[in-house]
PDB file of C-alpha atoms in Angstrom:
ATOM      1  CA  UNK A   1       0.000   0.000   0.000  1.00 96.00           C
ATOM      2  CA  UNK A   2       0.890   3.665  -0.305  1.00 98.00           C
ATOM      3  CA  UNK A   3       0.824   4.771   3.348  1.00 98.00           C
ATOM      4  CA  UNK A   4       0.908   8.343   4.576  1.00 98.00           C
ATOM      5  CA  UNK A   5       2.470   8.746   8.029  1.00 99.00           C
ATOM      6  CA  UNK A   6       1.809  12.174   9.497  1.00 98.00           C
ATOM      7  CA  UNK A   7       4.332  13.157  12.140  1.00 98.00           C
ATOM      8  CA  UNK A   8       6.709  10.625  10.641  1.00 98.00           C
ATOM      9  CA  UNK A   9       9.785  12.676  11.558  1.00 98.00           C
ATOM     10  CA  UNK A  10       8.842  12.420  15.226  1.00 97.00           C
ATOM     11  CA  UNK A  11       9.614   9.831  17.864  1.00 97.00           C
ATOM     12  CA  UNK A  12       6.757   7.347  17.403  1.00 98.00           C
ATOM     13  CA  UNK A  13       5.887   8.174  13.799  1.00 98.00           C
ATOM     14  CA  UNK A  14       9.404   7.539  12.510  1.00 98.00           C
ATOM     15  CA  UNK A  15       9.486   4.072  14.084  1.00 98.00           C
ATOM     16  CA  UNK A  16       6.067   3.284  12.585  1.00 98.00           C
ATOM     17  CA  UNK A  17       7.267   4.452   9.156  1.00 98.00           C
ATOM     18  CA  UNK A  18      10.315   2.173   9.389  1.00 98.00           C
ATOM     19  CA  UNK A  19       8.099  -0.788  10.232  1.00 98.00           C
ATOM     20  CA  UNK A  20       5.885  -0.123   7.218  1.00 98.00           C
ATOM     21  CA  UNK A  21       8.937  -0.013   4.969  1.00 98.00           C
ATOM     22  CA  UNK A  22      10.110  -3.358   6.366  1.00 98.00           C
ATOM     23  CA  UNK A  23       6.656  -4.760   5.552  1.00 97.00           C
ATOM     24  CA  UNK A  24       7.132  -3.718   1.911  1.00 98.00           C
ATOM     25  CA  UNK A  25       4.791  -0.708   1.857  1.00 98.00           C
ATOM     26  CA  UNK A  26       5.554   2.577   0.129  1.00 98.00           C
ATOM     27  CA  UNK A  27       5.733   5.287   2.798  1.00 98.00           C
ATOM     28  CA  UNK A  28       5.174   9.023   2.482  1.00 98.00           C
ATOM     29  CA  UNK A  29       5.921  11.188   5.528  1.00 98.00           C
ATOM     30  CA  UNK A  30       4.290  14.540   6.170  1.00 98.00           C
ATOM     31  CA  UNK A  31       5.844  16.564   8.988  1.00 98.00           C
ATOM     32  CA  UNK A  32       6.323  20.291   9.528  1.00 98.00           C
ATOM     33  CA  UNK A  33       9.403  19.656  11.733  1.00 98.00           C
ATOM     34  CA  UNK A  34       7.980  21.809  14.530  1.00 95.00           C
ATOM     35  CA  UNK A  35       8.979  19.041  16.918  1.00 93.00           C
ATOM     36  CA  UNK A  36      10.163  16.261  14.586  1.00 95.00           C
ATOM     37  CA  UNK A  37      13.653  15.995  13.154  1.00 96.00           C
ATOM     38  CA  UNK A  38      14.474  15.325   9.519  1.00 97.00           C
ATOM     39  CA  UNK A  39      17.242  12.979  10.653  1.00 96.00           C
ATOM     40  CA  UNK A  40      14.479  10.666  11.936  1.00 97.00           C
ATOM     41  CA  UNK A  41      12.991  10.194   8.462  1.00 98.00           C
ATOM     42  CA  UNK A  42      13.877   6.628   7.477  1.00 98.00           C
ATOM     43  CA  UNK A  43      15.755   5.863   4.294  1.00 97.00           C
ATOM     44  CA  UNK A  44      13.357   4.783   1.596  1.00 98.00           C
ATOM     45  CA  UNK A  45      10.478   7.022   2.669  1.00 98.00           C
ATOM     46  CA  UNK A  46       9.346  10.061   0.685  1.00 98.00           C
ATOM     47  CA  UNK A  47       9.306  13.238   2.785  1.00 98.00           C
ATOM     48  CA  UNK A  48       7.017  16.246   2.421  1.00 98.00           C
ATOM     49  CA  UNK A  49       7.671  19.124   4.816  1.00 98.00           C
ATOM     50  CA  UNK A  50       4.129  20.320   5.349  1.00 98.00           C
ATOM     51  CA  UNK A  51       1.732  21.356   8.095  1.00 98.00           C
ATOM     52  CA  UNK A  52      -1.371  19.128   8.193  1.00 98.00           C
ATOM     53  CA  UNK A  53      -3.480  22.328   8.096  1.00 98.00           C
ATOM     54  CA  UNK A  54      -2.029  23.273   4.708  1.00 98.00           C
ATOM     55  CA  UNK A  55      -4.459  23.130   1.748  1.00 97.00           C
ATOM     56  CA  UNK A  56      -1.623  21.559  -0.250  1.00 97.00           C
ATOM     57  CA  UNK A  57      -2.096  18.337   1.709  1.00 98.00           C
ATOM     58  CA  UNK A  58      -4.527  17.159  -0.953  1.00 98.00           C
ATOM     59  CA  UNK A  59      -1.722  17.383  -3.531  1.00 98.00           C
ATOM     60  CA  UNK A  60       0.292  14.896  -1.456  1.00 98.00           C
ATOM     61  CA  UNK A  61      -2.600  12.431  -1.654  1.00 98.00           C
ATOM     62  CA  UNK A  62      -2.932  12.942  -5.392  1.00 98.00           C
ATOM     63  CA  UNK A  63       0.768  12.788  -6.308  1.00 98.00           C
ATOM     64  CA  UNK A  64       1.574   9.781  -4.131  1.00 98.00           C
ATOM     65  CA  UNK A  65      -1.675   7.861  -4.571  1.00 98.00           C
ATOM     66  CA  UNK A  66      -2.244   7.579  -0.811  1.00 98.00           C
ATOM     67  CA  UNK A  67      -4.578   4.761   0.134  1.00 95.00           C
ATOM     68  CA  UNK A  68      -3.925   4.417   3.892  1.00 98.00           C
ATOM     69  CA  UNK A  69      -3.290   7.002   6.631  1.00 98.00           C
ATOM     70  CA  UNK A  70      -1.407   6.639   9.904  1.00 98.00           C
ATOM     71  CA  UNK A  71      -1.939   9.881  11.808  1.00 98.00           C
ATOM     72  CA  UNK A  72       0.636  10.760  14.462  1.00 98.00           C
ATOM     73  CA  UNK A  73       1.108  14.485  13.789  1.00 98.00           C
ATOM     74  CA  UNK A  74      -0.050  16.578  16.741  1.00 97.00           C
ATOM     75  CA  UNK A  75       0.774  19.220  19.248  1.00 96.00           C
ATOM     76  CA  UNK A  76       1.257  17.022  22.300  1.00 93.00           C
ATOM     77  CA  UNK A  77       2.446  18.916  25.385  1.00 91.00           C
ATOM     78  CA  UNK A  78      -0.065  19.206  28.235  1.00 91.00           C
ATOM     79  CA  UNK A  79       1.569  22.267  29.814  1.00 90.00           C
ATOM     80  CA  UNK A  80       1.835  24.067  26.481  1.00 93.00           C
ATOM     81  CA  UNK A  81      -1.797  23.184  25.730  1.00 95.00           C
ATOM     82  CA  UNK A  82      -2.905  24.887  28.931  1.00 94.00           C
ATOM     83  CA  UNK A  83      -0.995  28.009  27.869  1.00 95.00           C
ATOM     84  CA  UNK A  84      -2.036  27.890  24.187  1.00 97.00           C
ATOM     85  CA  UNK A  85      -5.404  26.113  23.897  1.00 97.00           C
ATOM     86  CA  UNK A  86      -6.337  27.678  20.536  1.00 98.00           C
ATOM     87  CA  UNK A  87      -3.183  26.278  18.929  1.00 98.00           C
ATOM     88  CA  UNK A  88      -4.144  22.755  20.005  1.00 98.00           C
ATOM     89  CA  UNK A  89      -7.653  23.212  18.676  1.00 98.00           C
ATOM     90  CA  UNK A  90      -6.278  24.470  15.373  1.00 98.00           C
ATOM     91  CA  UNK A  91      -3.590  21.835  14.797  1.00 98.00           C
ATOM     92  CA  UNK A  92      -5.108  18.737  16.377  1.00 98.00           C
ATOM     93  CA  UNK A  93      -8.735  19.264  15.369  1.00 98.00           C
ATOM     94  CA  UNK A  94      -8.796  21.587  12.340  1.00 98.00           C
ATOM     95  CA  UNK A  95      -5.604  20.023  10.962  1.00 98.00           C
ATOM     96  CA  UNK A  96      -7.064  16.592  11.561  1.00 98.00           C
ATOM     97  CA  UNK A  97     -10.216  17.612   9.720  1.00 98.00           C
ATOM     98  CA  UNK A  98      -8.113  18.682   6.736  1.00 98.00           C
ATOM     99  CA  UNK A  99      -6.540  15.229   6.755  1.00 98.00           C
ATOM    100  CA  UNK A 100      -9.937  13.519   7.065  1.00 98.00           C
ATOM    101  CA  UNK A 101     -11.311  15.470   4.120  1.00 98.00           C
ATOM    102  CA  UNK A 102      -8.367  14.319   2.016  1.00 98.00           C
ATOM    103  CA  UNK A 103      -8.933  10.739   3.193  1.00 98.00           C
ATOM    104  CA  UNK A 104     -12.601  10.990   2.171  1.00 98.00           C
ATOM    105  CA  UNK A 105     -11.893  12.587  -1.174  1.00 98.00           C
ATOM    106  CA  UNK A 106      -9.289   9.986  -2.152  1.00 98.00           C
ATOM    107  CA  UNK A 107     -11.137   6.969  -0.767  1.00 97.00           C
ATOM    108  CA  UNK A 108      -8.507   5.654   1.638  1.00 97.00           C
ATOM    109  CA  UNK A 109      -8.716   2.020   2.739  1.00 95.00           C
ATOM    110  CA  UNK A 110      -8.037   2.717   6.401  1.00 96.00           C
ATOM    111  CA  UNK A 111      -6.993   5.275   8.998  1.00 97.00           C
ATOM    112  CA  UNK A 112      -4.979   4.729  12.200  1.00 98.00           C
ATOM    113  CA  UNK A 113      -5.083   7.527  14.782  1.00 98.00           C
ATOM    114  CA  UNK A 114      -2.724   7.974  17.719  1.00 98.00           C
ATOM    115  CA  UNK A 115      -4.836   9.212  20.622  1.00 98.00           C
ATOM    116  CA  UNK A 116      -4.030   9.512  24.331  1.00 97.00           C
ATOM    117  CA  UNK A 117      -4.984   7.155  27.145  1.00 96.00           C
ATOM    118  CA  UNK A 118      -4.130   9.253  30.171  1.00 90.00           C
ATOM    119  CA  UNK A 119      -5.237  12.613  28.783  1.00 95.00           C
ATOM    120  CA  UNK A 120      -8.478  11.364  27.203  1.00 97.00           C
ATOM    121  CA  UNK A 121      -9.771   9.584  30.303  1.00 97.00           C
ATOM    122  CA  UNK A 122      -8.650  12.301  32.699  1.00 95.00           C
ATOM    123  CA  UNK A 123      -8.468  11.327  36.370  1.00 96.00           C
ATOM    124  CA  UNK A 124      -9.796   7.756  36.131  1.00 97.00           C
ATOM    125  CA  UNK A 125     -12.678   6.406  38.157  1.00 97.00           C
ATOM    126  CA  UNK A 126     -10.921   3.020  38.217  1.00 97.00           C
ATOM    127  CA  UNK A 127      -7.688   1.379  37.117  1.00 97.00           C
ATOM    128  CA  UNK A 128      -6.733  -0.432  35.031  1.00 98.00           C
ATOM    129  CA  UNK A 129      -8.904   1.754  32.826  1.00 98.00           C
ATOM    130  CA  UNK A 130     -10.639   0.035  29.916  1.00 98.00           C
ATOM    131  CA  UNK A 131     -12.109   1.519  26.734  1.00 98.00           C
ATOM    132  CA  UNK A 132     -15.600   1.748  28.272  1.00 97.00           C
ATOM    133  CA  UNK A 133     -14.430   4.326  30.800  1.00 98.00           C
ATOM    134  CA  UNK A 134     -15.955   7.798  30.266  1.00 97.00           C
ATOM    135  CA  UNK A 135     -13.774  10.283  28.386  1.00 97.00           C
ATOM    136  CA  UNK A 136     -13.099  13.240  30.664  1.00 96.00           C
ATOM    137  CA  UNK A 137      -9.985  15.179  29.617  1.00 96.00           C
ATOM    138  CA  UNK A 138      -8.463  17.650  32.083  1.00 93.00           C
ATOM    139  CA  UNK A 139      -6.507  19.747  29.586  1.00 95.00           C
ATOM    140  CA  UNK A 140      -6.894  21.168  26.054  1.00 97.00           C
ATOM    141  CA  UNK A 141      -4.535  18.573  24.560  1.00 97.00           C
ATOM    142  CA  UNK A 142      -6.679  15.710  25.827  1.00 97.00           C
ATOM    143  CA  UNK A 143      -9.825  17.534  24.732  1.00 98.00           C
ATOM    144  CA  UNK A 144      -8.439  17.900  21.199  1.00 98.00           C
ATOM    145  CA  UNK A 145      -7.679  14.175  21.018  1.00 98.00           C
ATOM    146  CA  UNK A 146     -11.184  13.243  22.175  1.00 98.00           C
ATOM    147  CA  UNK A 147     -12.706  15.710  19.726  1.00 98.00           C
ATOM    148  CA  UNK A 148     -10.846  14.215  16.780  1.00 98.00           C
ATOM    149  CA  UNK A 149     -11.800  10.695  17.863  1.00 98.00           C
ATOM    150  CA  UNK A 150     -15.431  11.780  17.506  1.00 98.00           C
ATOM    151  CA  UNK A 151     -14.827  13.284  14.072  1.00 98.00           C
ATOM    152  CA  UNK A 152     -13.132  10.071  12.948  1.00 97.00           C
ATOM    153  CA  UNK A 153     -16.085   8.012  14.140  1.00 97.00           C
ATOM    154  CA  UNK A 154     -18.459  10.414  12.404  1.00 97.00           C
ATOM    155  CA  UNK A 155     -16.578  10.149   9.095  1.00 97.00           C
ATOM    156  CA  UNK A 156     -16.756   6.393   9.392  1.00 97.00           C
ATOM    157  CA  UNK A 157     -20.538   6.616   9.760  1.00 97.00           C
ATOM    158  CA  UNK A 158     -20.958   9.108   6.915  1.00 97.00           C
ATOM    159  CA  UNK A 159     -18.255   8.027   4.474  1.00 96.00           C
ATOM    160  CA  UNK A 160     -17.355   4.475   5.529  1.00 95.00           C
ATOM    161  CA  UNK A 161     -13.697   5.215   6.317  1.00 95.00           C
ATOM    162  CA  UNK A 162     -12.364   2.248   8.322  1.00 96.00           C
ATOM    163  CA  UNK A 163     -10.391   3.384  11.359  1.00 97.00           C
ATOM    164  CA  UNK A 164      -8.432   2.200  14.367  1.00 97.00           C
ATOM    165  CA  UNK A 165      -7.894   4.489  17.346  1.00 98.00           C
ATOM    166  CA  UNK A 166      -5.052   3.745  19.738  1.00 98.00           C
ATOM    167  CA  UNK A 167      -5.133   5.334  23.176  1.00 98.00           C
ATOM    168  CA  UNK A 168      -1.473   5.403  24.070  1.00 98.00           C
ATOM    169  CA  UNK A 169       0.118   5.088  27.503  1.00 97.00           C
ATOM    170  CA  UNK A 170       3.494   6.727  28.220  1.00 97.00           C
ATOM    171  CA  UNK A 171       5.532   5.548  25.236  1.00 97.00           C
ATOM    172  CA  UNK A 172       9.324   5.635  25.560  1.00 97.00           C
ATOM    173  CA  UNK A 173      12.396   4.538  23.668  1.00 97.00           C
ATOM    174  CA  UNK A 174      15.106   5.631  21.207  1.00 96.00           C
ATOM    175  CA  UNK A 175      14.570   8.963  19.379  1.00 95.00           C
ATOM    176  CA  UNK A 176      12.476  10.345  22.217  1.00 94.00           C
ATOM    177  CA  UNK A 177      13.668  13.928  22.598  1.00 89.00           C
ATOM    178  CA  UNK A 178      15.349  14.293  26.008  1.00 91.00           C
ATOM    179  CA  UNK A 179      15.571  18.087  26.174  1.00 86.00           C
ATOM    180  CA  UNK A 180      11.899  19.120  26.158  1.00 74.00           C
ATOM    181  CA  UNK A 181       9.151  18.994  28.778  1.00 66.00           C
ATOM    182  CA  UNK A 182       6.953  16.027  27.912  1.00 67.00           C
ATOM    183  CA  UNK A 183       9.086  12.849  27.950  1.00 90.00           C
ATOM    184  CA  UNK A 184       9.863  12.075  31.566  1.00 95.00           C
ATOM    185  CA  UNK A 185      11.968   8.938  31.041  1.00 97.00           C
ATOM    186  CA  UNK A 186      14.158  10.563  28.377  1.00 97.00           C
ATOM    187  CA  UNK A 187      14.504  13.802  30.352  1.00 97.00           C
ATOM    188  CA  UNK A 188      15.527  11.970  33.521  1.00 98.00           C
ATOM    189  CA  UNK A 189      18.001   9.830  31.569  1.00 98.00           C
ATOM    190  CA  UNK A 190      19.744  12.773  29.903  1.00 97.00           C
ATOM    191  CA  UNK A 191      20.031  14.720  33.139  1.00 97.00           C
ATOM    192  CA  UNK A 192      21.386  11.725  35.028  1.00 98.00           C
ATOM    193  CA  UNK A 193      23.939  10.926  32.325  1.00 98.00           C
ATOM    194  CA  UNK A 194      25.189  14.533  32.393  1.00 97.00           C
ATOM    195  CA  UNK A 195      25.076  14.688  36.213  1.00 97.00           C
ATOM    196  CA  UNK A 196      22.517  17.479  36.292  1.00 97.00           C
ATOM    197  CA  UNK A 197      19.805  17.956  38.936  1.00 97.00           C
ATOM    198  CA  UNK A 198      16.600  16.008  38.267  1.00 98.00           C
ATOM    199  CA  UNK A 199      13.285  17.673  39.093  1.00 97.00           C
ATOM    200  CA  UNK A 200      10.151  15.720  39.980  1.00 97.00           C
ATOM    201  CA  UNK A 201       6.956  17.762  39.779  1.00 95.00           C
ATOM    202  CA  UNK A 202       4.557  16.895  42.578  1.00 96.00           C
ATOM    203  CA  UNK A 203       5.436  14.303  45.209  1.00 97.00           C
ATOM    204  CA  UNK A 204       6.433  11.613  42.707  1.00 97.00           C
ATOM    205  CA  UNK A 205       3.636   9.233  43.651  1.00 97.00           C
ATOM    206  CA  UNK A 206       1.785   9.904  40.393  1.00 97.00           C
ATOM    207  CA  UNK A 207       1.578   6.673  38.416  1.00 97.00           C
ATOM    208  CA  UNK A 208       1.946   6.010  34.695  1.00 97.00           C
ATOM    209  CA  UNK A 209       1.809   2.967  32.412  1.00 98.00           C
ATOM    210  CA  UNK A 210       5.071   2.838  30.423  1.00 98.00           C
ATOM    211  CA  UNK A 211       5.212   0.893  27.128  1.00 98.00           C
ATOM    212  CA  UNK A 212       8.310   0.555  24.948  1.00 98.00           C
ATOM    213  CA  UNK A 213       8.238   1.905  21.399  1.00 98.00           C
ATOM    214  CA  UNK A 214       8.693  -1.473  19.673  1.00 98.00           C
ATOM    215  CA  UNK A 215       5.515  -2.789  21.283  1.00 98.00           C
ATOM    216  CA  UNK A 216       3.544   0.259  20.151  1.00 98.00           C
ATOM    217  CA  UNK A 217       4.861  -0.146  16.599  1.00 98.00           C
ATOM    218  CA  UNK A 218       3.711  -3.782  16.505  1.00 98.00           C
ATOM    219  CA  UNK A 219       0.186  -2.675  17.362  1.00 98.00           C
ATOM    220  CA  UNK A 220       0.213  -0.154  14.507  1.00 98.00           C
ATOM    221  CA  UNK A 221       1.328  -2.774  11.998  1.00 97.00           C
ATOM    222  CA  UNK A 222      -1.344  -5.220  13.185  1.00 96.00           C
ATOM    223  CA  UNK A 223      -4.071  -2.591  12.839  1.00 95.00           C
ATOM    224  CA  UNK A 224      -2.985  -1.599   9.351  1.00 91.00           C
ATOM    225  CA  UNK A 225      -3.812  -5.055   8.096  1.00 81.00           C
ATOM    226  CA  UNK A 226      -7.138  -5.187   9.946  1.00 80.00           C
ATOM    227  CA  UNK A 227      -8.405  -1.610  10.070  1.00 73.00           C
ATOM    228  CA  UNK A 228     -12.018  -1.404  11.244  1.00 81.00           C
ATOM    229  CA  UNK A 229     -14.174   0.750  13.501  1.00 94.00           C
ATOM    230  CA  UNK A 230     -12.201  -0.061  16.638  1.00 97.00           C
ATOM    231  CA  UNK A 231     -10.683   1.746  19.620  1.00 98.00           C
ATOM    232  CA  UNK A 232      -7.955   0.124  21.707  1.00 98.00           C
ATOM    233  CA  UNK A 233      -5.928   0.961  24.773  1.00 98.00           C
ATOM    234  CA  UNK A 234      -2.266   0.018  24.680  1.00 98.00           C
ATOM    235  CA  UNK A 235      -0.727  -0.689  28.074  1.00 97.00           C
ATOM    236  CA  UNK A 236       0.637  -3.151  30.584  1.00 98.00           C
ATOM    237  CA  UNK A 237      -2.291  -2.686  32.955  1.00 97.00           C
ATOM    238  CA  UNK A 238       0.088  -1.826  35.778  1.00 94.00           C
ATOM    239  CA  UNK A 239       1.589   1.447  36.830  1.00 95.00           C
ATOM    240  CA  UNK A 240       5.018   2.791  37.744  1.00 98.00           C
ATOM    241  CA  UNK A 241       5.345   5.830  39.992  1.00 98.00           C
ATOM    242  CA  UNK A 242       7.617   8.696  39.013  1.00 98.00           C
ATOM    243  CA  UNK A 243       9.630   8.016  42.172  1.00 98.00           C
ATOM    244  CA  UNK A 244      10.128   4.387  41.120  1.00 98.00           C
ATOM    245  CA  UNK A 245      11.072   5.490  37.604  1.00 98.00           C
ATOM    246  CA  UNK A 246      13.703   7.772  39.114  1.00 98.00           C
ATOM    247  CA  UNK A 247      15.162   4.883  41.111  1.00 98.00           C
ATOM    248  CA  UNK A 248      15.130   2.585  38.067  1.00 98.00           C
ATOM    249  CA  UNK A 249      17.044   5.071  35.924  1.00 98.00           C
ATOM    250  CA  UNK A 250      19.363   5.959  38.785  1.00 98.00           C
ATOM    251  CA  UNK A 251      20.435   2.328  38.950  1.00 98.00           C
ATOM    252  CA  UNK A 252      20.954   2.071  35.184  1.00 98.00           C
ATOM    253  CA  UNK A 253      22.911   5.336  34.826  1.00 98.00           C
ATOM    254  CA  UNK A 254      24.856   5.237  38.102  1.00 98.00           C
ATOM    255  CA  UNK A 255      23.459   8.633  39.062  1.00 98.00           C
ATOM    256  CA  UNK A 256      24.331   9.633  42.621  1.00 97.00           C
ATOM    257  CA  UNK A 257      22.046  12.594  43.199  1.00 97.00           C
ATOM    258  CA  UNK A 258      18.658  12.916  44.861  1.00 98.00           C
ATOM    259  CA  UNK A 259      15.586  14.321  43.125  1.00 98.00           C
ATOM    260  CA  UNK A 260      14.465  17.911  43.577  1.00 98.00           C
ATOM    261  CA  UNK A 261      10.728  18.174  44.205  1.00 98.00           C
ATOM    262  CA  UNK A 262       8.700  21.048  42.759  1.00 97.00           C
ATOM    263  CA  UNK A 263       5.014  21.933  42.651  1.00 95.00           C
ATOM    264  CA  UNK A 264       2.547  19.886  40.617  1.00 91.00           C
ATOM    265  CA  UNK A 265       1.827  21.133  37.107  1.00 87.00           C
ATOM    266  CA  UNK A 266      -1.587  22.281  35.966  1.00 84.00           C
ATOM    267  CA  UNK A 267      -3.529  19.658  34.003  1.00 83.00           C
ATOM    268  CA  UNK A 268      -1.545  16.669  35.268  1.00 87.00           C
ATOM    269  CA  UNK A 269      -3.473  13.658  36.551  1.00 92.00           C
ATOM    270  CA  UNK A 270      -2.383  11.457  39.465  1.00 95.00           C
ATOM    271  CA  UNK A 271      -2.645   8.033  37.805  1.00 96.00           C
ATOM    272  CA  UNK A 272      -2.970   6.464  34.377  1.00 97.00           C
ATOM    273  CA  UNK A 273      -2.979   2.685  34.014  1.00 98.00           C
ATOM    274  CA  UNK A 274      -4.489   1.275  30.826  1.00 98.00           C
ATOM    275  CA  UNK A 275      -6.168  -2.092  30.529  1.00 98.00           C
ATOM    276  CA  UNK A 276      -5.500  -3.689  27.141  1.00 98.00           C
ATOM    277  CA  UNK A 277      -7.604  -6.844  27.254  1.00 98.00           C
ATOM    278  CA  UNK A 278      -9.611  -5.809  24.191  1.00 98.00           C
ATOM    279  CA  UNK A 279      -6.650  -5.637  21.827  1.00 98.00           C
ATOM    280  CA  UNK A 280      -5.211  -8.821  23.321  1.00 98.00           C
ATOM    281  CA  UNK A 281      -8.473 -10.587  22.509  1.00 97.00           C
ATOM    282  CA  UNK A 282      -9.096  -9.084  19.059  1.00 96.00           C
ATOM    283  CA  UNK A 283      -5.608  -8.597  17.597  1.00 95.00           C
ATOM    284  CA  UNK A 284      -3.450 -10.818  19.797  1.00 96.00           C
ATOM    285  CA  UNK A 285      -1.293  -7.895  20.924  1.00 98.00           C
ATOM    286  CA  UNK A 286       0.408  -7.548  24.279  1.00 98.00           C
ATOM    287  CA  UNK A 287       3.533  -5.692  25.368  1.00 98.00           C
ATOM    288  CA  UNK A 288       6.749  -7.705  25.454  1.00 98.00           C
ATOM    289  CA  UNK A 289       9.618  -5.400  26.494  1.00 98.00           C
ATOM    290  CA  UNK A 290       9.702  -5.021  30.280  1.00 97.00           C
ATOM    291  CA  UNK A 291      10.515  -1.742  32.000  1.00 97.00           C
ATOM    292  CA  UNK A 292      14.114  -2.475  32.996  1.00 98.00           C
ATOM    293  CA  UNK A 293      15.125  -3.721  29.544  1.00 98.00           C
ATOM    294  CA  UNK A 294      13.321  -0.870  27.798  1.00 98.00           C
ATOM    295  CA  UNK A 295      14.910   1.756  30.027  1.00 98.00           C
ATOM    296  CA  UNK A 296      18.364   0.250  29.425  1.00 98.00           C
ATOM    297  CA  UNK A 297      17.803   0.585  25.679  1.00 98.00           C
ATOM    298  CA  UNK A 298      16.630   4.191  26.104  1.00 98.00           C
ATOM    299  CA  UNK A 299      19.644   5.149  28.216  1.00 98.00           C
ATOM    300  CA  UNK A 300      22.043   3.515  25.734  1.00 97.00           C
ATOM    301  CA  UNK A 301      20.503   5.454  22.853  1.00 96.00           C
ATOM    302  CA  UNK A 302      20.675   8.784  24.682  1.00 96.00           C
ATOM    303  CA  UNK A 303      24.271   8.182  25.740  1.00 96.00           C
ATOM    304  CA  UNK A 304      25.395   7.191  22.227  1.00 95.00           C
ATOM    305  CA  UNK A 305      23.286   9.507  20.057  1.00 90.00           C
ATOM    306  CA  UNK A 306      21.768  12.467  21.907  1.00 90.00           C
ATOM    307  CA  UNK A 307      24.742  13.484  24.050  1.00 88.00           C
ATOM    308  CA  UNK A 308      27.479  13.263  21.398  1.00 76.00           C
TER     309      UNK A 308
END
C-alpha cells in the first residue's frame, strides 16, 4: 500500500514508518518539523515538509496515490496546551479535519489515529482503565484528542472510512527527545547521564503505564492489516510511579544525586494505568519489552546519540 504517516519525523511516527517499509509498503511522511527531526525520516520514505493544516495536503494524496493514513502528527504537550489552547484546537482538530477530508476525497482504505490514554480519560474512576471508561480530559490537549476521535467516528458513519484508534500510555524509547518537557523517562536519563539535577513535579507518587516503542509499533502494523471501527488501549495494565522510575534510571545510569521536588503542574493527573484486554483478545497484541530492559535501551541510545 501507499501509506501516509503524518508526524513521521517524530519519535513514534518515525518508528512506525520504518516498520511499514520493512513490511514492503511505500511510505510518504508529512511533517512540519515543529517538533520532529528530519534525521528521523527513514531511508526509503518520501518526505514532504508540510503542516497538516495546509491546503496543499490534498496534492500529497494525489501525487503519491495515498490509500492508507497513519496519523501521528499533533501538538502534544499538556503544559503548552494549557498556555495555548487555541493552537491545540487548530492543529489537532482543524488540521485533523483537513486530513480527514483528504482521506474521504481519495477513498482511503483505512486510517490509524494515535490518541491519548491518560489525557483522554482524565483522572480515572478506576484502574486499570478500559475503553468503556468515560472520556473526561483535564486539559486542552486531551480535549483535542477526544474531539478528533469523535470526528473520525463520524466520518466512518458518513463516508465508511475504516479506522483504528489507539489510546497510548506513556511511550518511551530511542529517538524520544530528552531536552523538552513532555518525555519524563528521556529527560531523567539525559540529566542523570550529564550529572545534572533532576526535578520531579509533585510528590512523585503519580503513576503512569510505560510501554516501549517497539511494542507500540507492533500494534500499529497489526491494525494496518485489519483496520475497522475499533478503539484500543495500549498498556501493561500496571503502573510505575515517578519516584520508582527515578530509582530505576538511577540504577541504570549510576546517578548519585537525589531528586528535587517542585510543585505539581496544571492539568496533570495522578494516575494512568491502561487495561488492554480488548486488543489482546481481538488482535493478539500484548507488550513484550519489560521496564528495565526498555529503560536500558533508552539510556544507551541517549548516551550514544543524543549526548554526542
